[in-house]
PDB file of C-alpha atoms and ligand atoms in Angstrom:
ATOM      1  CA  MET A 425     -81.795  14.398 318.074  1.00  0.00           C
ATOM      2  CA  LEU A 426     -83.091  16.502 315.191  1.00  0.00           C
ATOM      3  CA  ASP A 427     -86.256  15.148 313.665  1.00  0.00           C
ATOM      4  CA  ILE A 428     -85.399  15.691 310.044  1.00  0.00           C
ATOM      5  CA  ALA A 429     -87.780  15.277 307.137  1.00  0.00           C
ATOM      6  CA  ILE A 430     -85.352  14.523 304.341  1.00  0.00           C
ATOM      7  CA  ASP A 431     -86.227  12.380 301.362  1.00  0.00           C
ATOM      8  CA  PRO A 432     -83.043  10.493 300.392  1.00  0.00           C
ATOM      9  CA  ASP A 433     -84.523   9.845 296.940  1.00  0.00           C
ATOM     10  CA  GLN A 434     -84.982  13.497 295.987  1.00  0.00           C
ATOM     11  CA  PRO A 435     -82.646  15.006 293.351  1.00  0.00           C
ATOM     12  CA  ALA A 436     -79.086  15.292 294.618  1.00  0.00           C
ATOM     13  CA  ALA A 437     -78.986  19.090 294.565  1.00  0.00           C
ATOM     14  CA  GLU A 438     -82.062  19.285 296.809  1.00  0.00           C
ATOM     15  CA  LEU A 439     -80.839  16.499 299.090  1.00  0.00           C
ATOM     16  CA  TYR A 440     -77.524  18.276 299.618  1.00  0.00           C
ATOM     17  CA  ALA A 441     -79.211  21.649 300.147  1.00  0.00           C
ATOM     18  CA  ASP A 442     -81.281  20.051 302.924  1.00  0.00           C
ATOM     19  CA  LEU A 443     -78.268  18.251 304.382  1.00  0.00           C
ATOM     20  CA  THR A 444     -76.213  21.459 304.387  1.00  0.00           C
ATOM     21  CA  SER A 445     -78.920  23.268 306.358  1.00  0.00           C
ATOM     22  CA  PHE A 446     -79.203  20.483 308.898  1.00  0.00           C
ATOM     23  CA  ALA A 447     -75.451  20.070 309.194  1.00  0.00           C
ATOM     24  CA  ALA A 448     -75.144  23.793 309.960  1.00  0.00           C
ATOM     25  CA  ALA A 449     -77.883  23.494 312.567  1.00  0.00           C
ATOM     26  CA  LEU A 450     -76.241  20.457 314.177  1.00  0.00           C
ATOM     27  CA  VAL A 451     -72.882  22.149 314.740  1.00  0.00           C
ATOM     28  CA  ASP A 452     -74.227  25.625 315.501  1.00  0.00           C
ATOM     29  CA  GLY A 453     -72.623  26.973 318.686  1.00  0.00           C
ATOM     30  CA  GLU A 454     -70.689  23.740 319.352  1.00  0.00           C
ATOM     31  CA  PRO A 455     -66.899  24.099 319.202  1.00  0.00           C
ATOM     32  CA  ASP A 456     -65.981  20.446 319.919  1.00  0.00           C
ATOM     33  CA  ALA A 457     -64.709  19.018 316.620  1.00  0.00           C
ATOM     34  CA  ILE A 458     -65.047  15.358 317.633  1.00  0.00           C
ATOM     35  CA  ALA A 459     -68.658  15.753 318.711  1.00  0.00           C
ATOM     36  CA  ASN A 460     -69.478  17.609 315.512  1.00  0.00           C
ATOM     37  CA  MET A 461     -67.744  15.022 313.314  1.00  0.00           C
ATOM     38  CA  ALA A 462     -69.734  12.298 315.072  1.00  0.00           C
ATOM     39  CA  ASN A 463     -73.034  13.993 314.307  1.00  0.00           C
ATOM     40  CA  ILE A 464     -72.104  14.826 310.716  1.00  0.00           C
ATOM     41  CA  ALA A 465     -71.001  11.231 310.057  1.00  0.00           C
ATOM     42  CA  ALA A 466     -74.322  10.026 311.481  1.00  0.00           C
ATOM     43  CA  LEU A 467     -76.283  12.575 309.420  1.00  0.00           C
ATOM     44  CA  ILE A 468     -74.609  11.522 306.176  1.00  0.00           C
ATOM     45  CA  TRP A 469     -74.929   7.831 307.024  1.00  0.00           C
ATOM     46  CA  GLN A 470     -78.639   8.185 307.672  1.00  0.00           C
ATOM     47  CA  TYR A 471     -79.590  10.195 304.605  1.00  0.00           C
ATOM     48  CA  VAL A 472     -77.116   9.473 301.816  1.00  0.00           C
ATOM     49  CA  PRO A 473     -77.932   6.179 300.087  1.00  0.00           C
ATOM     50  CA  GLU A 474     -75.559   3.384 299.110  1.00  0.00           C
ATOM     51  CA  LEU A 475     -72.725   3.990 301.562  1.00  0.00           C
ATOM     52  CA  ASN A 476     -70.838   1.326 303.488  1.00  0.00           C
ATOM     53  CA  TRP A 477     -68.620   3.783 305.383  1.00  0.00           C
ATOM     54  CA  ALA A 478     -68.911   7.476 306.267  1.00  0.00           C
ATOM     55  CA  GLY A 479     -66.601   9.336 308.580  1.00  0.00           C
ATOM     56  CA  PHE A 480     -63.564  11.436 309.290  1.00  0.00           C
ATOM     57  CA  TYR A 481     -59.832  11.098 309.606  1.00  0.00           C
ATOM     58  CA  ARG A 482     -58.099  13.914 311.514  1.00  0.00           C
ATOM     59  CA  VAL A 483     -54.598  15.212 310.900  1.00  0.00           C
ATOM     60  CA  VAL A 484     -52.730  14.534 314.151  1.00  0.00           C
ATOM     61  CA  ASP A 485     -48.954  14.986 314.429  1.00  0.00           C
ATOM     62  CA  GLY A 486     -48.451  14.706 310.671  1.00  0.00           C
ATOM     63  CA  GLU A 487     -50.588  11.668 309.943  1.00  0.00           C
ATOM     64  CA  LEU A 488     -54.249  10.839 309.508  1.00  0.00           C
ATOM     65  CA  VAL A 489     -55.895   9.313 312.565  1.00  0.00           C
ATOM     66  CA  LEU A 490     -59.319   7.677 312.544  1.00  0.00           C
ATOM     67  CA  GLY A 491     -62.085   9.961 313.776  1.00  0.00           C
ATOM     68  CA  PRO A 492     -65.829   9.586 314.260  1.00  0.00           C
ATOM     69  CA  PHE A 493     -67.484   7.353 311.660  1.00  0.00           C
ATOM     70  CA  GLN A 494     -70.307   4.987 310.790  1.00  0.00           C
ATOM     71  CA  GLY A 495     -69.637   1.600 309.217  1.00  0.00           C
ATOM     72  CA  LYS A 496     -67.252  -1.273 309.855  1.00  0.00           C
ATOM     73  CA  THR A 497     -64.125  -0.886 311.940  1.00  0.00           C
ATOM     74  CA  ALA A 498     -61.358   0.820 309.941  1.00  0.00           C
ATOM     75  CA  CYS A 499     -57.626   1.447 309.659  1.00  0.00           C
ATOM     76  CA  ILE A 500     -56.560   3.749 312.505  1.00  0.00           C
ATOM     77  CA  ARG A 501     -53.524   5.538 311.045  1.00  0.00           C
ATOM     78  CA  ILE A 502     -52.886   6.529 307.420  1.00  0.00           C
ATOM     79  CA  ALA A 503     -49.747   8.321 306.245  1.00  0.00           C
ATOM     80  CA  ILE A 504     -50.308  11.637 304.473  1.00  0.00           C
ATOM     81  CA  GLY A 505     -49.987  10.804 300.775  1.00  0.00           C
ATOM     82  CA  SER A 506     -51.016   7.186 301.213  1.00  0.00           C
ATOM     83  CA  GLY A 507     -54.271   5.840 299.769  1.00  0.00           C
ATOM     84  CA  VAL A 508     -57.255   7.940 298.783  1.00  0.00           C
ATOM     85  CA  CYS A 509     -57.551   9.744 302.121  1.00  0.00           C
ATOM     86  CA  GLY A 510     -53.826  10.426 302.232  1.00  0.00           C
ATOM     87  CA  ALA A 511     -53.941  11.823 298.689  1.00  0.00           C
ATOM     88  CA  ALA A 512     -56.723  14.238 299.654  1.00  0.00           C
ATOM     89  CA  ALA A 513     -54.784  15.360 302.718  1.00  0.00           C
ATOM     90  CA  ALA A 514     -51.513  15.739 300.801  1.00  0.00           C
ATOM     91  CA  THR A 515     -52.962  17.677 297.867  1.00  0.00           C
ATOM     92  CA  GLY A 516     -55.861  19.489 299.512  1.00  0.00           C
ATOM     93  CA  LYS A 517     -57.972  18.311 296.584  1.00  0.00           C
ATOM     94  CA  VAL A 518     -61.158  16.258 296.557  1.00  0.00           C
ATOM     95  CA  GLN A 519     -60.576  12.655 295.502  1.00  0.00           C
ATOM     96  CA  ARG A 520     -63.513  11.128 293.639  1.00  0.00           C
ATOM     97  CA  VAL A 521     -62.602   7.572 292.734  1.00  0.00           C
ATOM     98  CA  ALA A 522     -64.979   5.578 290.527  1.00  0.00           C
ATOM     99  CA  ASP A 523     -63.089   2.295 290.991  1.00  0.00           C
ATOM    100  CA  VAL A 524     -60.975   1.991 294.123  1.00  0.00           C
ATOM    101  CA  HIS A 525     -59.241  -1.092 292.732  1.00  0.00           C
ATOM    102  CA  ALA A 526     -57.739   1.118 290.026  1.00  0.00           C
ATOM    103  CA  PHE A 527     -56.430   3.714 292.512  1.00  0.00           C
ATOM    104  CA  PRO A 528     -52.728   3.200 293.232  1.00  0.00           C
ATOM    105  CA  GLY A 529     -52.220   2.597 296.940  1.00  0.00           C
ATOM    106  CA  HIS A 530     -55.897   2.375 297.834  1.00  0.00           C
ATOM    107  CA  ILE A 531     -56.228   1.086 301.393  1.00  0.00           C
ATOM    108  CA  ALA A 532     -58.955  -1.535 301.606  1.00  0.00           C
ATOM    109  CA  CYS A 533     -60.391  -1.151 305.103  1.00  0.00           C
ATOM    110  CA  ASP A 534     -63.665  -2.725 304.040  1.00  0.00           C
ATOM    111  CA  ALA A 535     -63.479  -5.209 301.171  1.00  0.00           C
ATOM    112  CA  ASP A 536     -67.006  -4.183 300.128  1.00  0.00           C
ATOM    113  CA  SER A 537     -65.845  -0.693 299.088  1.00  0.00           C
ATOM    114  CA  ARG A 538     -65.825  -0.150 295.321  1.00  0.00           C
ATOM    115  CA  SER A 539     -65.904   3.650 294.964  1.00  0.00           C
ATOM    116  CA  GLU A 540     -64.851   6.473 297.248  1.00  0.00           C
ATOM    117  CA  LEU A 541     -65.194  10.237 297.777  1.00  0.00           C
ATOM    118  CA  VAL A 542     -62.788  12.094 300.053  1.00  0.00           C
ATOM    119  CA  VAL A 543     -63.199  15.799 300.851  1.00  0.00           C
ATOM    120  CA  PRO A 544     -60.469  17.728 302.678  1.00  0.00           C
ATOM    121  CA  VAL A 545     -61.468  19.908 305.621  1.00  0.00           C
ATOM    122  CA  PHE A 546     -59.588  23.210 305.784  1.00  0.00           C
ATOM    123  CA  LYS A 547     -59.060  25.461 308.778  1.00  0.00           C
ATOM    124  CA  ASP A 548     -57.050  28.661 308.294  1.00  0.00           C
ATOM    125  CA  GLY A 549     -55.893  27.341 304.902  1.00  0.00           C
ATOM    126  CA  VAL A 550     -54.529  24.078 306.314  1.00  0.00           C
ATOM    127  CA  VAL A 551     -56.008  20.570 305.941  1.00  0.00           C
ATOM    128  CA  VAL A 552     -57.070  19.501 309.453  1.00  0.00           C
ATOM    129  CA  ALA A 553     -59.157  16.455 308.515  1.00  0.00           C
ATOM    130  CA  VAL A 554     -60.797  14.609 305.639  1.00  0.00           C
ATOM    131  CA  LEU A 555     -64.345  13.379 305.175  1.00  0.00           C
ATOM    132  CA  ASP A 556     -64.239   9.862 303.711  1.00  0.00           C
ATOM    133  CA  LEU A 557     -67.221   8.188 302.053  1.00  0.00           C
ATOM    134  CA  ASP A 558     -67.157   4.651 300.677  1.00  0.00           C
ATOM    135  CA  SER A 559     -69.744   2.873 298.569  1.00  0.00           C
ATOM    136  CA  PRO A 560     -70.147  -0.777 297.608  1.00  0.00           C
ATOM    137  CA  ARG A 561     -71.352   0.404 294.170  1.00  0.00           C
ATOM    138  CA  PRO A 562     -68.740   1.233 291.530  1.00  0.00           C
ATOM    139  CA  ASP A 563     -68.922   4.858 290.335  1.00  0.00           C
ATOM    140  CA  ARG A 564     -71.437   5.724 293.074  1.00  0.00           C
ATOM    141  CA  PHE A 565     -70.275   9.316 293.512  1.00  0.00           C
ATOM    142  CA  ARG A 566     -71.136  11.837 290.805  1.00  0.00           C
ATOM    143  CA  GLN A 567     -70.266  15.490 290.350  1.00  0.00           C
ATOM    144  CA  ALA A 568     -73.425  16.436 292.277  1.00  0.00           C
ATOM    145  CA  ASP A 569     -72.295  14.346 295.262  1.00  0.00           C
ATOM    146  CA  GLU A 570     -68.864  15.949 295.193  1.00  0.00           C
ATOM    147  CA  ALA A 571     -70.329  19.458 294.979  1.00  0.00           C
ATOM    148  CA  GLY A 572     -72.841  18.676 297.733  1.00  0.00           C
ATOM    149  CA  MET A 573     -70.294  17.227 300.140  1.00  0.00           C
ATOM    150  CA  VAL A 574     -67.875  20.103 299.499  1.00  0.00           C
ATOM    151  CA  ARG A 575     -70.685  22.524 300.274  1.00  0.00           C
ATOM    152  CA  ILE A 576     -71.505  20.760 303.545  1.00  0.00           C
ATOM    153  CA  ILE A 577     -67.866  20.670 304.628  1.00  0.00           C
ATOM    154  CA  GLU A 578     -67.148  24.287 303.669  1.00  0.00           C
ATOM    155  CA  THR A 579     -70.253  25.415 305.544  1.00  0.00           C
ATOM    156  CA  ILE A 580     -69.252  23.743 308.812  1.00  0.00           C
ATOM    157  CA  ALA A 581     -65.425  23.640 308.548  1.00  0.00           C
ATOM    158  CA  ASN A 582     -64.923  26.109 311.387  1.00  0.00           C
ATOM    159  CA  ASN A 583     -66.649  23.673 313.735  1.00  0.00           C
ATOM    160  CA  LEU A 584     -64.584  20.656 312.638  1.00  0.00           C
ATOM    161  CA  GLY A 585     -61.126  21.723 313.660  1.00  0.00           C
TER     162      GLY A 585
HETATM  163  N1  LIG B1105     -59.912   3.526 301.557  1.00  0.00           N
HETATM  164  C1  LIG B1105     -59.280   4.583 302.289  1.00  0.00           C
HETATM  165  C2  LIG B1105     -58.936   4.170 303.683  1.00  0.00           C
HETATM  166  C3  LIG B1105     -59.961   4.511 304.673  1.00  0.00           C
HETATM  167  S1  LIG B1105     -61.280   3.462 304.672  1.00  0.00           S
HETATM  168  O1  LIG B1105     -61.920   3.444 303.360  1.00  0.00           O
HETATM  169  C4  LIG B1105     -62.353   3.824 305.841  1.00  0.00           C
HETATM  170  C5  LIG B1105     -58.027   5.053 301.565  1.00  0.00           C
HETATM  171  O2  LIG B1105     -57.558   4.445 300.613  1.00  0.00           O
HETATM  172  O3  LIG B1105     -57.531   6.080 301.980  1.00  0.00           O
END
């Protein structure tokens, strides 16, 4: 839809500044959370290198339920507190996992996943969803990726829940 000139190989801070601007533009004026999650998952999938899964789980009736994503088919329901996504939802804290095999309770939806970044989405101080990113490369996600994804999510959180 948007014709975006983003260089995925530019320094992370610049890549995430660009992605934040385009994410804000994509959701601007659109209140439907599912539609917005679908576009944000597609945006991240297209421009962030070395991912094998990018998408959302929503908090529905006290558990995480699969939302819009890009990548292989995935687990549909995850208990709050279970796995990396469940830990992010339970604690409200970003989970940046260098080696998913070393994370107690990690849920292997895609056997290719080696590292993971999960960012909680807050609305009115409550976690309403998580953004989940998986990579086939161990230790793929650095501090700059965490800061960049948090910035994207904080910028558009009102349109995701
Ligand atoms: N690995 C996640 C489950 C979701 S999939 O990666 C898409 C976890 O442990 O929460």
